[in-house]
Coordinates of C-alpha atoms in Angstrom, one line a residue:
Chain A
M27 CA -35.4 7.1 -4.6
T28 CA -35.7 4.7 -7.6
R29 CA -34.3 1.0 -7.8
D30 CA -31.3 2.3 -9.9
D31 CA -30.4 4.3 -6.8
I32 CA -30.1 1.7 -3.9
P33 CA -26.7 0.0 -5.1
W34 CA -25.0 3.3 -5.2
L35 CA -25.2 3.3 -1.5
S36 CA -23.1 2.1 1.2
A37 CA -24.0 -0.6 3.7
A38 CA -24.8 2.0 6.5
E39 CA -26.9 4.1 4.6
T40 CA -28.6 0.9 3.1
A41 CA -29.6 -0.2 6.5
T42 CA -31.0 3.2 7.1
A43 CA -33.0 3.4 4.4
I44 CA -34.4 -0.1 5.1
K45 CA -34.8 0.9 9.0
T46 CA -36.7 4.0 7.6
K47 CA -38.6 2.0 4.9
Q48 CA -37.7 4.3 2.4
V49 CA -36.9 1.1 0.7
S50 CA -37.8 -2.7 1.6
P51 CA -35.0 -5.5 1.9
V52 CA -36.8 -7.0 -1.1
E53 CA -36.4 -4.1 -3.0
V54 CA -32.6 -3.7 -2.1
M55 CA -31.8 -7.5 -3.2
Q56 CA -33.8 -7.0 -6.4
A57 CA -31.6 -4.1 -7.1
Y58 CA -28.1 -5.8 -6.7
L59 CA -29.6 -9.1 -8.5
A60 CA -30.2 -7.0 -11.2
R61 CA -26.7 -5.8 -11.6
I62 CA -25.3 -8.8 -11.0
E63 CA -27.3 -10.4 -13.8
R64 CA -26.3 -7.3 -16.2
L65 CA -22.7 -6.9 -15.3
D66 CA -20.9 -9.8 -13.8
E67 CA -21.4 -11.9 -17.0
Q68 CA -18.4 -9.8 -18.2
L69 CA -16.9 -8.9 -15.0
H70 CA -16.5 -12.5 -13.2
A71 CA -17.2 -11.0 -9.6
Y72 CA -19.0 -14.1 -8.3
I73 CA -18.3 -17.8 -8.4
T74 CA -22.2 -18.3 -7.1
V75 CA -25.1 -16.1 -6.5
L76 CA -27.8 -16.7 -4.1
R77 CA -30.5 -15.1 -5.6
D78 CA -33.5 -17.4 -4.3
E79 CA -31.7 -17.9 -0.8
A80 CA -31.4 -14.5 -0.8
L81 CA -34.6 -13.0 -1.7
A82 CA -36.2 -15.7 0.8
A83 CA -34.0 -13.9 3.4
A84 CA -35.1 -10.8 2.0
R85 CA -38.9 -11.1 2.5
Q86 CA -38.7 -12.5 5.8
A87 CA -36.5 -9.2 6.7
E88 CA -39.3 -7.3 5.3
Q89 CA -41.5 -9.0 7.6
T90 CA -39.3 -8.0 10.5
V91 CA -39.3 -4.5 9.2
L92 CA -42.9 -4.0 9.3
R93 CA -43.1 -5.9 13.0
G94 CA -41.0 -2.9 14.2
G95 CA -38.2 -3.5 16.4
N96 CA -34.8 -2.9 17.1
L97 CA -32.7 -3.2 13.8
G98 CA -28.9 -3.4 13.8
P99 CA -26.6 -1.0 11.8
L100 CA -26.3 -3.5 9.1
F101 CA -30.0 -4.9 9.0
G102 CA -30.9 -6.0 5.1
V103 CA -27.7 -5.5 3.9
P104 CA -26.7 -7.4 1.0
V105 CA -23.0 -9.3 1.8
A106 CA -21.0 -11.3 -0.5
V107 CA -18.2 -12.9 0.9
K108 CA -14.9 -14.8 -0.4
D109 CA -15.2 -18.2 -1.5
Q110 CA -12.8 -19.1 1.1
F111 CA -15.5 -19.2 3.7
W112 CA -17.4 -22.1 4.5
T113 CA -20.9 -21.6 3.9
K114 CA -23.2 -24.6 5.2
G115 CA -24.8 -26.5 2.3
I116 CA -23.6 -24.1 -0.1
L117 CA -20.6 -25.0 -2.8
T118 CA -17.2 -23.5 -1.4
T119 CA -14.7 -23.5 -4.0
N120 CA -11.6 -21.7 -2.7
G121 CA -11.1 -20.6 -6.1
S122 CA -9.6 -24.1 -7.2
R123 CA -11.0 -27.2 -9.5
V124 CA -10.0 -29.1 -6.4
Y125 CA -12.6 -27.7 -4.5
R126 CA -15.7 -28.0 -7.0
D127 CA -17.6 -30.1 -5.4
F128 CA -17.1 -29.0 -2.0
V129 CA -20.0 -28.2 0.4
P130 CA -19.5 -27.6 3.6
Q131 CA -21.6 -28.7 6.7
A132 CA -20.8 -25.8 8.9
D133 CA -20.9 -22.0 8.4
A134 CA -17.5 -20.2 8.9
T135 CA -18.1 -18.2 12.0
V136 CA -17.7 -15.2 10.2
I137 CA -20.7 -16.1 8.5
T138 CA -22.7 -16.9 11.5
R139 CA -21.6 -13.6 12.7
L140 CA -22.9 -11.8 9.6
H141 CA -26.0 -13.5 9.8
Q142 CA -26.5 -12.2 13.6
A143 CA -25.9 -9.1 12.8
G144 CA -28.7 -8.9 10.1
T145 CA -27.1 -9.1 6.9
I146 CA -28.1 -11.2 3.9
L147 CA -26.2 -13.6 2.5
L148 CA -25.9 -12.3 -1.4
G149 CA -23.1 -14.6 -2.7
K150 CA -19.6 -16.3 -2.8
L151 CA -17.0 -14.3 -4.9
N152 CA -14.2 -15.1 -6.6
L153 CA -10.5 -15.3 -5.5
S154 CA -7.3 -16.6 -6.9
E155 CA -6.8 -20.3 -6.3
L156 CA -6.7 -21.4 -2.8
A157 CA -6.2 -17.5 -1.8
M158 CA -2.7 -17.3 -3.2
G159 CA -2.6 -15.0 -6.2
G160 CA -1.2 -15.6 -9.6
T161 CA -3.5 -18.0 -11.1
E162 CA -2.9 -18.1 -14.9
D163 CA -6.1 -19.9 -15.4
P164 CA -9.1 -19.1 -13.2
P165 CA -11.6 -21.9 -13.1
W166 CA -14.3 -19.4 -12.9
G167 CA -13.1 -16.6 -15.0
I168 CA -10.5 -13.8 -15.0
P169 CA -12.0 -11.2 -12.6
R170 CA -12.0 -7.9 -14.2
N171 CA -11.1 -4.3 -12.7
P172 CA -14.3 -2.0 -13.2
W173 CA -11.8 0.8 -13.6
D174 CA -10.2 -0.7 -16.4
L175 CA -11.0 -3.9 -17.6
E176 CA -7.9 -4.8 -18.8
R177 CA -6.4 -4.6 -15.7
T178 CA -6.1 -6.9 -12.4
P179 CA -8.7 -6.1 -9.7
G180 CA -5.5 -7.5 -7.4
E181 CA -5.2 -10.7 -5.5
S182 CA -6.5 -12.8 -3.9
S183 CA -9.6 -11.4 -2.7
S184 CA -10.6 -10.3 -6.5
G185 CA -14.1 -10.9 -6.4
S186 CA -14.9 -8.6 -3.7
G187 CA -12.7 -5.7 -4.9
V188 CA -14.4 -6.2 -8.3
A189 CA -18.0 -6.3 -6.5
L190 CA -17.2 -3.3 -4.7
A191 CA -16.2 -1.5 -7.3
A192 CA -19.2 -2.4 -9.6
H193 CA -21.5 -2.0 -6.5
L194 CA -22.2 -5.7 -7.2
C195 CA -22.9 -6.3 -3.1
A196 CA -23.2 -3.7 -0.7
A197 CA -20.1 -5.0 1.3
S198 CA -17.9 -8.2 1.3
V199 CA -15.4 -10.1 3.6
G200 CA -12.4 -11.0 2.0
E201 CA -9.4 -12.9 3.6
D202 CA -6.1 -11.0 4.0
T203 CA -2.9 -13.4 4.1
G204 CA -0.2 -10.8 3.3
G205 CA -2.6 -8.0 1.5
S206 CA -4.9 -10.1 -0.5
G207 CA -7.6 -8.0 1.3
R208 CA -5.9 -4.8 1.0
G209 CA -4.4 -5.2 -2.5
P210 CA -7.5 -5.5 -4.4
A211 CA -9.3 -2.4 -2.2
S212 CA -6.0 -0.7 -3.2
Y213 CA -6.7 -1.7 -7.0
C214 CA -10.6 -1.1 -6.7
S215 CA -10.8 2.3 -5.1
A216 CA -12.4 0.4 -2.0
V217 CA -11.3 0.1 1.8
G218 CA -10.0 -3.0 2.8
L219 CA -9.3 -3.8 6.6
R220 CA -6.6 -6.5 7.7
P221 CA -7.4 -6.7 11.7
T222 CA -5.2 -7.6 14.2
F223 CA -4.0 -11.5 13.9
T224 CA -6.4 -13.0 16.4
R225 CA -8.8 -10.1 16.5
V226 CA -11.6 -12.0 14.1
S227 CA -11.9 -16.1 14.3
R228 CA -10.7 -18.1 11.3
Y229 CA -12.9 -21.1 11.9
G230 CA -14.2 -22.3 8.4
M231 CA -11.8 -20.1 6.5
T232 CA -9.9 -22.7 4.6
P233 CA -6.2 -21.6 5.4
M234 CA -3.6 -20.5 3.2
C235 CA -1.2 -20.0 5.8
W236 CA -1.9 -21.0 9.5
Y237 CA -0.5 -18.3 11.4
L238 CA -0.9 -15.5 8.8
D239 CA -4.6 -15.8 7.4
T240 CA -7.2 -13.3 8.4
A241 CA -10.5 -12.4 7.6
A242 CA -10.5 -8.7 6.2
P243 CA -13.9 -6.4 5.9
M244 CA -13.7 -4.6 2.3
T245 CA -16.1 -2.1 1.9
K246 CA -17.4 0.8 0.0
T247 CA -16.7 3.3 3.0
V248 CA -14.6 3.5 5.9
Q249 CA -17.9 3.4 8.1
D250 CA -19.1 0.3 6.7
C251 CA -15.4 -1.4 7.7
A252 CA -15.9 -0.4 10.9
L253 CA -19.5 -1.9 11.1
I254 CA -18.3 -4.8 9.5
L255 CA -15.5 -5.6 11.8
G256 CA -17.7 -5.0 14.8
A257 CA -19.9 -7.5 13.7
I258 CA -17.6 -10.2 13.0
A259 CA -14.6 -9.5 15.9
G260 CA -14.5 -11.3 19.2
H261 CA -13.5 -14.4 20.8
D262 CA -14.6 -17.8 19.3
P263 CA -13.8 -21.2 20.8
R264 CA -13.6 -22.8 17.6
D265 CA -10.7 -20.7 17.1
P266 CA -8.3 -21.3 20.6
F267 CA -6.2 -18.1 19.2
T268 CA -8.7 -15.3 19.0
S269 CA -8.4 -12.7 21.6
R270 CA -10.9 -12.7 24.6
R271 CA -10.8 -8.6 24.6
P272 CA -13.7 -7.1 24.4
V273 CA -15.1 -5.6 20.9
P274 CA -15.1 -2.0 21.1
D275 CA -17.4 0.5 18.8
Y276 CA -14.9 0.9 16.0
T277 CA -17.0 4.1 14.9
A278 CA -16.4 5.4 18.4
R279 CA -13.4 7.9 16.9
F280 CA -15.4 9.4 14.2
G281 CA -16.0 12.8 13.6
R282 CA -12.9 13.7 15.4
D283 CA -9.9 15.7 13.9
L284 CA -6.3 14.5 14.5
R285 CA -4.8 16.8 16.8
G286 CA -2.6 14.8 18.9
V287 CA -2.3 11.8 16.3
R288 CA 1.4 11.2 15.5
V289 CA 2.0 10.1 11.9
G290 CA 4.9 8.1 10.7
L291 CA 5.6 7.8 6.9
I292 CA 7.6 4.8 6.6
R293 CA 10.8 6.0 4.5
E294 CA 12.0 2.4 3.7
L295 CA 8.6 2.3 1.3
Y296 CA 8.4 6.1 0.2
E297 CA 11.9 5.9 -1.2
D298 CA 11.2 2.8 -2.9
A299 CA 12.9 3.9 -6.3
G300 CA 10.5 1.7 -8.1
M301 CA 7.3 3.3 -6.9
H302 CA 5.4 5.0 -9.6
P303 CA 5.7 8.8 -9.4
E304 CA 2.1 10.0 -9.3
V305 CA 1.7 7.0 -6.3
K306 CA 4.3 8.7 -4.6
Q307 CA 2.9 12.5 -5.0
A308 CA -0.8 10.8 -4.1
I309 CA 0.9 9.7 -0.4
H310 CA 2.6 13.2 -0.4
N311 CA -0.7 14.7 -1.1
A312 CA -2.0 12.3 1.9
L313 CA 0.5 13.5 4.3
D314 CA -1.1 17.3 3.8
V315 CA -4.7 16.3 4.6
L316 CA -3.5 14.2 7.5
R317 CA -1.7 17.4 8.7
Q318 CA -4.5 19.7 7.9
Q319 CA -6.5 17.4 10.1
G320 CA -4.5 18.2 13.0
A321 CA -1.6 14.9 12.7
E322 CA 1.8 15.7 13.7
V323 CA 3.4 14.2 10.6
R324 CA 7.5 12.7 10.7
E325 CA 9.1 10.0 9.0
V326 CA 10.5 6.6 10.6
S327 CA 12.7 4.4 9.6
I328 CA 12.0 0.4 10.0
P329 CA 15.3 -0.8 8.3
L330 CA 14.2 -4.7 8.2
V331 CA 11.3 -3.6 5.5
A332 CA 13.4 -3.9 2.8
L333 CA 13.6 -7.9 3.5
A334 CA 9.9 -7.6 4.3
G335 CA 9.0 -9.3 1.1
A336 CA 11.4 -12.4 1.1
I337 CA 10.5 -12.8 4.8
F338 CA 6.9 -12.8 3.9
V339 CA 7.6 -15.2 1.0
G340 CA 9.5 -17.5 3.1
V341 CA 6.9 -17.9 5.7
A342 CA 3.7 -17.5 3.3
D343 CA 4.6 -20.3 0.9
T344 CA 6.2 -22.4 3.0
E345 CA 3.3 -22.4 5.5
G346 CA 1.0 -22.6 2.7
A347 CA 2.7 -25.7 1.1
G348 CA 2.3 -27.4 4.4
A349 CA -1.4 -26.4 4.8
R350 CA -1.7 -28.1 1.2
D351 CA 0.3 -31.0 2.0
D352 CA -2.6 -33.3 0.8
I353 CA -3.4 -32.0 -2.1
L354 CA 0.4 -31.4 -3.5
R355 CA 0.6 -35.5 -2.5
T356 CA -2.9 -36.8 -4.0
C357 CA -4.2 -34.7 -6.6
A358 CA -1.7 -31.6 -7.8
A359 CA -2.5 -32.0 -11.3
E360 CA -5.9 -30.3 -10.4
L361 CA -4.3 -27.0 -9.2
D362 CA -3.6 -24.3 -11.5
R363 CA 0.0 -24.9 -13.1
A364 CA 1.0 -21.7 -11.4
S365 CA -0.5 -22.3 -8.2
R366 CA 1.1 -26.3 -8.3
T367 CA 4.9 -25.2 -9.1
R368 CA 5.0 -22.0 -6.8
L369 CA 3.5 -24.7 -3.9
Q370 CA 6.3 -27.6 -5.0
A371 CA 9.1 -25.3 -5.1
A372 CA 7.8 -23.9 -1.3
A373 CA 7.4 -27.5 -0.1
L374 CA 11.1 -28.0 -0.5
V375 CA 12.3 -25.5 1.6
P376 CA 14.2 -26.8 4.5
A377 CA 13.4 -26.4 8.1
K378 CA 16.5 -24.4 8.7
V379 CA 15.7 -21.7 6.3
Y380 CA 12.1 -21.6 7.1
N381 CA 12.9 -21.2 10.8
R382 CA 15.4 -18.3 9.5
A383 CA 12.2 -16.3 8.2
L384 CA 10.1 -17.1 11.6
K385 CA 13.2 -15.4 13.3
A386 CA 13.4 -12.2 10.8
R387 CA 9.6 -11.7 11.5
V388 CA 10.1 -11.7 15.2
L389 CA 12.7 -8.8 14.7
L390 CA 10.4 -7.1 12.2
R391 CA 8.0 -7.0 15.0
Q392 CA 10.1 -5.6 17.2
Q393 CA 11.4 -3.0 15.0
F394 CA 7.7 -2.0 14.3
L395 CA 6.5 -1.8 18.1
E396 CA 9.7 0.5 18.8
V397 CA 8.8 2.7 16.0
L398 CA 4.8 2.3 17.1
H399 CA 6.5 3.5 20.7
Q400 CA 7.4 7.1 18.9
V401 CA 4.2 7.6 16.4
D402 CA 0.4 6.6 16.7
V403 CA -0.3 5.7 12.9
L404 CA 2.2 4.1 10.0
V405 CA 1.6 5.6 6.4
S406 CA 2.8 4.2 3.0
A407 CA 1.0 3.4 -0.5
T408 CA -0.8 0.0 -0.1
A409 CA 0.8 -0.8 -3.6
P410 CA 4.2 0.9 -5.4
A411 CA 1.9 1.3 -8.8
P412 CA -1.6 1.2 -10.2
P413 CA -3.2 -1.8 -10.8
P414 CA -0.9 -3.7 -14.0
K415 CA -2.3 -4.9 -17.1
H416 CA -3.6 -8.5 -16.6
T417 CA -1.0 -10.0 -19.0
A418 CA 1.8 -8.2 -17.0
L419 CA 1.1 -10.6 -14.5
T420 CA 1.8 -13.7 -16.3
A421 CA 4.8 -12.3 -18.4
P422 CA 8.2 -14.0 -17.8
F423 CA 10.7 -12.6 -15.4
T424 CA 13.7 -11.1 -17.2
N425 CA 16.6 -11.5 -14.4
A426 CA 17.2 -11.9 -10.6
D427 CA 16.2 -8.1 -10.1
D428 CA 13.2 -8.1 -11.8
V429 CA 12.1 -11.2 -9.8
R430 CA 13.4 -9.5 -6.5
S431 CA 11.1 -6.4 -7.6
R432 CA 8.2 -8.1 -9.2
F433 CA 7.9 -11.0 -7.0
F434 CA 9.5 -10.5 -3.5
F435 CA 9.7 -6.6 -3.0
R436 CA 6.1 -5.6 -3.9
R437 CA 5.1 -7.7 -1.0
A438 CA 6.8 -5.9 1.2
Y439 CA 4.1 -3.1 1.6
T440 CA 1.3 -5.0 2.8
G441 CA 3.2 -8.2 3.7
C442 CA 5.1 -6.5 6.5
Y443 CA 1.7 -5.9 8.3
A444 CA 1.0 -9.7 7.9
L445 CA 4.4 -10.8 9.3
T446 CA 4.1 -8.4 12.3
A447 CA 0.5 -9.6 12.8
L448 CA -0.6 -5.9 13.1
P449 CA -3.8 -4.1 12.1
A450 CA -3.6 -2.0 8.5
I451 CA -6.3 -0.4 6.4
S452 CA -6.0 0.5 2.7
L453 CA -8.4 3.0 1.5
P454 CA -8.8 5.1 -1.5
G455 CA -6.0 7.6 -1.8
G456 CA -6.3 9.2 -5.3
F457 CA -6.3 8.4 -8.9
T458 CA -3.9 8.4 -11.6
T459 CA -4.3 10.8 -14.6
D460 CA -5.2 7.5 -16.4
N461 CA -8.3 7.6 -13.6
L462 CA -6.5 4.2 -12.1
P463 CA -6.9 3.7 -8.1
I464 CA -4.3 4.3 -5.8
G465 CA -4.6 2.9 -2.3
L466 CA -3.4 4.9 0.9
Q467 CA -2.0 2.2 3.8
L468 CA -2.2 3.1 7.4
G469 CA -1.2 0.8 9.8
A470 CA -1.2 1.1 13.6
G471 CA -0.4 -1.2 16.9
P472 CA -1.9 -4.5 18.3
F473 CA -6.0 -4.1 18.4
A474 CA -5.5 -0.4 17.8
E475 CA -8.2 -0.9 15.0
E476 CA -10.2 2.0 16.5
L477 CA -7.6 4.2 16.2
L478 CA -6.9 3.4 12.6
L479 CA -10.3 3.4 11.4
G480 CA -10.6 6.9 13.3
V481 CA -7.6 8.2 11.3
A482 CA -9.1 6.8 8.1
Y483 CA -12.3 8.1 8.1
A484 CA -11.0 11.7 8.9
Y485 CA -8.8 11.4 5.9
E486 CA -11.8 9.9 3.6
Q487 CA -14.2 12.4 4.8
A488 CA -12.0 15.4 3.9
T489 CA -11.2 14.0 0.3
P490 CA -13.4 13.1 -2.8
W491 CA -11.7 9.6 -3.7
H492 CA -14.7 7.3 -2.3
T493 CA -17.3 8.9 -4.2
R494 CA -15.5 8.5 -7.9
R495 CA -17.6 6.0 -9.9
A496 CA -15.8 3.1 -12.4
P497 CA -16.3 3.1 -15.7
G498 CA -17.2 -0.4 -15.5
A499 CA -19.9 -0.1 -13.0
E500 CA -21.8 2.3 -15.2
G501 CA -22.8 -0.6 -17.5
Chain B
M16 CA 29.7 -34.6 -9.0
A17 CA 27.5 -31.7 -8.0
L18 CA 23.2 -32.2 -9.1
S19 CA 21.8 -30.1 -11.7
K20 CA 19.3 -27.7 -10.3
A21 CA 16.4 -30.2 -11.7
E22 CA 18.3 -33.2 -10.0
R23 CA 18.6 -31.7 -6.8
C24 CA 14.8 -30.5 -7.5
R25 CA 13.9 -34.2 -7.9
E26 CA 15.8 -35.5 -5.2
L27 CA 14.2 -33.0 -2.7
A28 CA 10.5 -33.7 -4.1
Q29 CA 11.2 -37.3 -3.6
L30 CA 12.3 -37.3 0.2
V31 CA 9.3 -34.9 1.1
G32 CA 6.9 -37.2 -0.8
I33 CA 6.1 -34.6 -3.6
P34 CA 5.1 -35.8 -7.0
L35 CA 6.2 -33.6 -9.7
I36 CA 5.1 -33.3 -13.2
E37 CA 8.5 -34.0 -15.7
A38 CA 7.5 -31.5 -18.1
E39 CA 7.3 -28.9 -14.8
V40 CA 10.7 -29.7 -12.7
A41 CA 12.7 -27.2 -14.4
E42 CA 10.0 -24.2 -13.4
V43 CA 9.4 -25.7 -10.2
A44 CA 13.8 -25.7 -9.7
E45 CA 13.9 -22.7 -11.2
R46 CA 11.3 -21.2 -8.7
F47 CA 13.3 -22.9 -6.0
E48 CA 16.3 -21.6 -6.7
S49 CA 14.9 -18.1 -6.5
L50 CA 13.1 -18.5 -3.3
I51 CA 16.3 -19.9 -2.0
R52 CA 18.4 -17.3 -3.3
E53 CA 16.2 -14.5 -1.9
L54 CA 15.9 -16.1 1.4
E55 CA 19.9 -16.3 1.4
R56 CA 19.6 -12.4 2.1
L57 CA 18.7 -13.2 5.9
T58 CA 21.6 -15.0 6.5
Q59 CA 23.1 -11.2 7.1
L60 CA 20.6 -10.4 9.9
D61 CA 22.0 -11.3 13.6
L62 CA 19.0 -13.8 14.5
A63 CA 21.1 -15.7 16.9
Q64 CA 19.2 -14.6 20.4
I65 CA 15.7 -14.7 18.4
Q66 CA 13.3 -17.5 19.2
P67 CA 10.9 -18.4 16.2
V68 CA 7.4 -17.9 17.6
L69 CA 4.0 -18.4 15.3
V70 CA 1.7 -16.3 17.2
F71 CA 2.8 -13.1 18.9
P72 CA 1.4 -13.2 22.4
E73 CA -1.1 -10.1 23.4
E74 CA 0.5 -6.8 24.5
E75 CA -0.4 -3.3 25.3
M76 CA 1.1 -0.2 23.2
P77 CA 1.7 2.9 25.1
S78 CA -1.6 5.4 24.6

C-alpha cells in the first residue's frame, strides 16, 4: 500500500491496516495532512488543522502498536470534528466571528470518547455560523462541494461533508439539529446519522437548539458510522438527558438479509410535487434493492409531515434565538447578516405561537409512532433535489409559495426526525446524470439504531454508490 | 391606527430587549411576518388536549 492509497480507505480499513502493521499511524497521518495541504485551500473544509498535535499523537500510537496489545476498531484513525465541539486548549469558533477567540477549558464528551476509542483528532471543520445554515459570508471561507465546486456541500456540518467527500479525514462527527448532519452527507455522498435524542451526550457541544441538537457521526461507510456511534454513545452525567440504556454493538446486524423487515415509504414526501425527478427515481430504485434483500415494502401516510417544515422552524429558530439571547443583546453586529436577521425575527415570536409548534411536535411524534407499529423502517429522500449552486441559496424569494417551498417545506424531509427525536440515517442513494449525489434517508423507532444501521449496511453492500469518487477529491 | 410591519417589529424588539440595525428592520420584519404566516397554518390542528414537552420520555417499540 502506498501513501496515496491510505486516504481512500474507510476508517475501519485504516484501523485494520494499522493493527496488521501494513501502515503506521504516522504514515496515515502524513497522508491525510498532505491531502489537506494540497486540496483544502480550495475546498475550505477545515478551520483548524492540528498538524503538530496530530503527528505527535500518531507517533505515540505507533509506539502502542509496536508494544502490541488490544487495539480497538478505530485505533489510530484520523478524525475531524465540526468546530462546534469544545476542544480543551484549541480554538472552537462555532463558525462565527463572535467566537473567533474562544478556547474552551474542557473537552466535549464526544471528543473525550473519540480519544478513548483511540482515534486521533486531525482538526476542526468548517460549518455554517452557529450551526444554523444560510450564512452569506462564512468567516473561514465558503466550503466547496467536491462533487461540483460551484455547489453547496449542505449545511450546517458543511466541512464534515466536504472532508469526507474529498478524503481529508477518515471519519467525522458533525451535529444534527434538523438535518445538519444528514443534509451534507446527502449532498456529498457520505453517510450521516442522527441518533435518537439522548443517545449521545451534548456536553461541550455549543447549542443551536437545546432540545433538538444531537451529535452526528458522519463517515465514508455505514460500518464506520456504526463504529463511531458505538464509541460516542452512552450515558454522561454531564448531560442529564442522556439515556442510561446500554450501548449495543451497532454492527450486530451486518451481513444479514432483510427478510422480516417491514419498510414504509413516506407518501407525503415521495409525492412532493417539488421533488427532482431523478431523486424520485433513485428512491424508487432503492425500494427495489430493499425488496431484493428480502424487505417487505409498503407505502405509509404521516399526514402532519406536510407541516413538519413549519413546525421545525417554529421550534428550532425560536429556541435558537433563545440560546443566542446573549449574542442578540450584546454583539449581534458581529454575526453574519443572514444569521442575525433570522435570529432576530425568531426572537420576536410570541410564546403562544411557540407553544403551538411544540404541541404540533408532540402530535407529529404520535403519528410517527403509530406508523412505526406497522413498519420497522421508514424511507424517503434526504433532500428533494441534488445540491443546489451556492448562488441559489442566497437568491431572493419571489413569493409566498417560493418561501414555503425553499425555506419551510424542504426542512420537512430531515426536520421530521429531529422533531420526533427519532434516529435517521442518510446514505449514498445514487447520482443524477450530472454526477450529483442523491441521499437515501432511513428512519426508525426510538433507540433502533442497530436495526437502522443493519438495513443501511444491507443497502450499501448491494449498491455501488459509496465507491464512486468525487472529481474534486482527485486533486 | 394599525402599526406597519416595521413599526410592529421595532416595538416587539424593544419589548424583548433586542437591538436592531435600522437598515435591517425591513428584512427582520419580512422574516418575522413570513414565520408567523407559516406558523398560522398550525391553527388548523386540534391541539387542545396535547401538552407540549421538550424532551420525550423513553419508550419501547414492539419488536
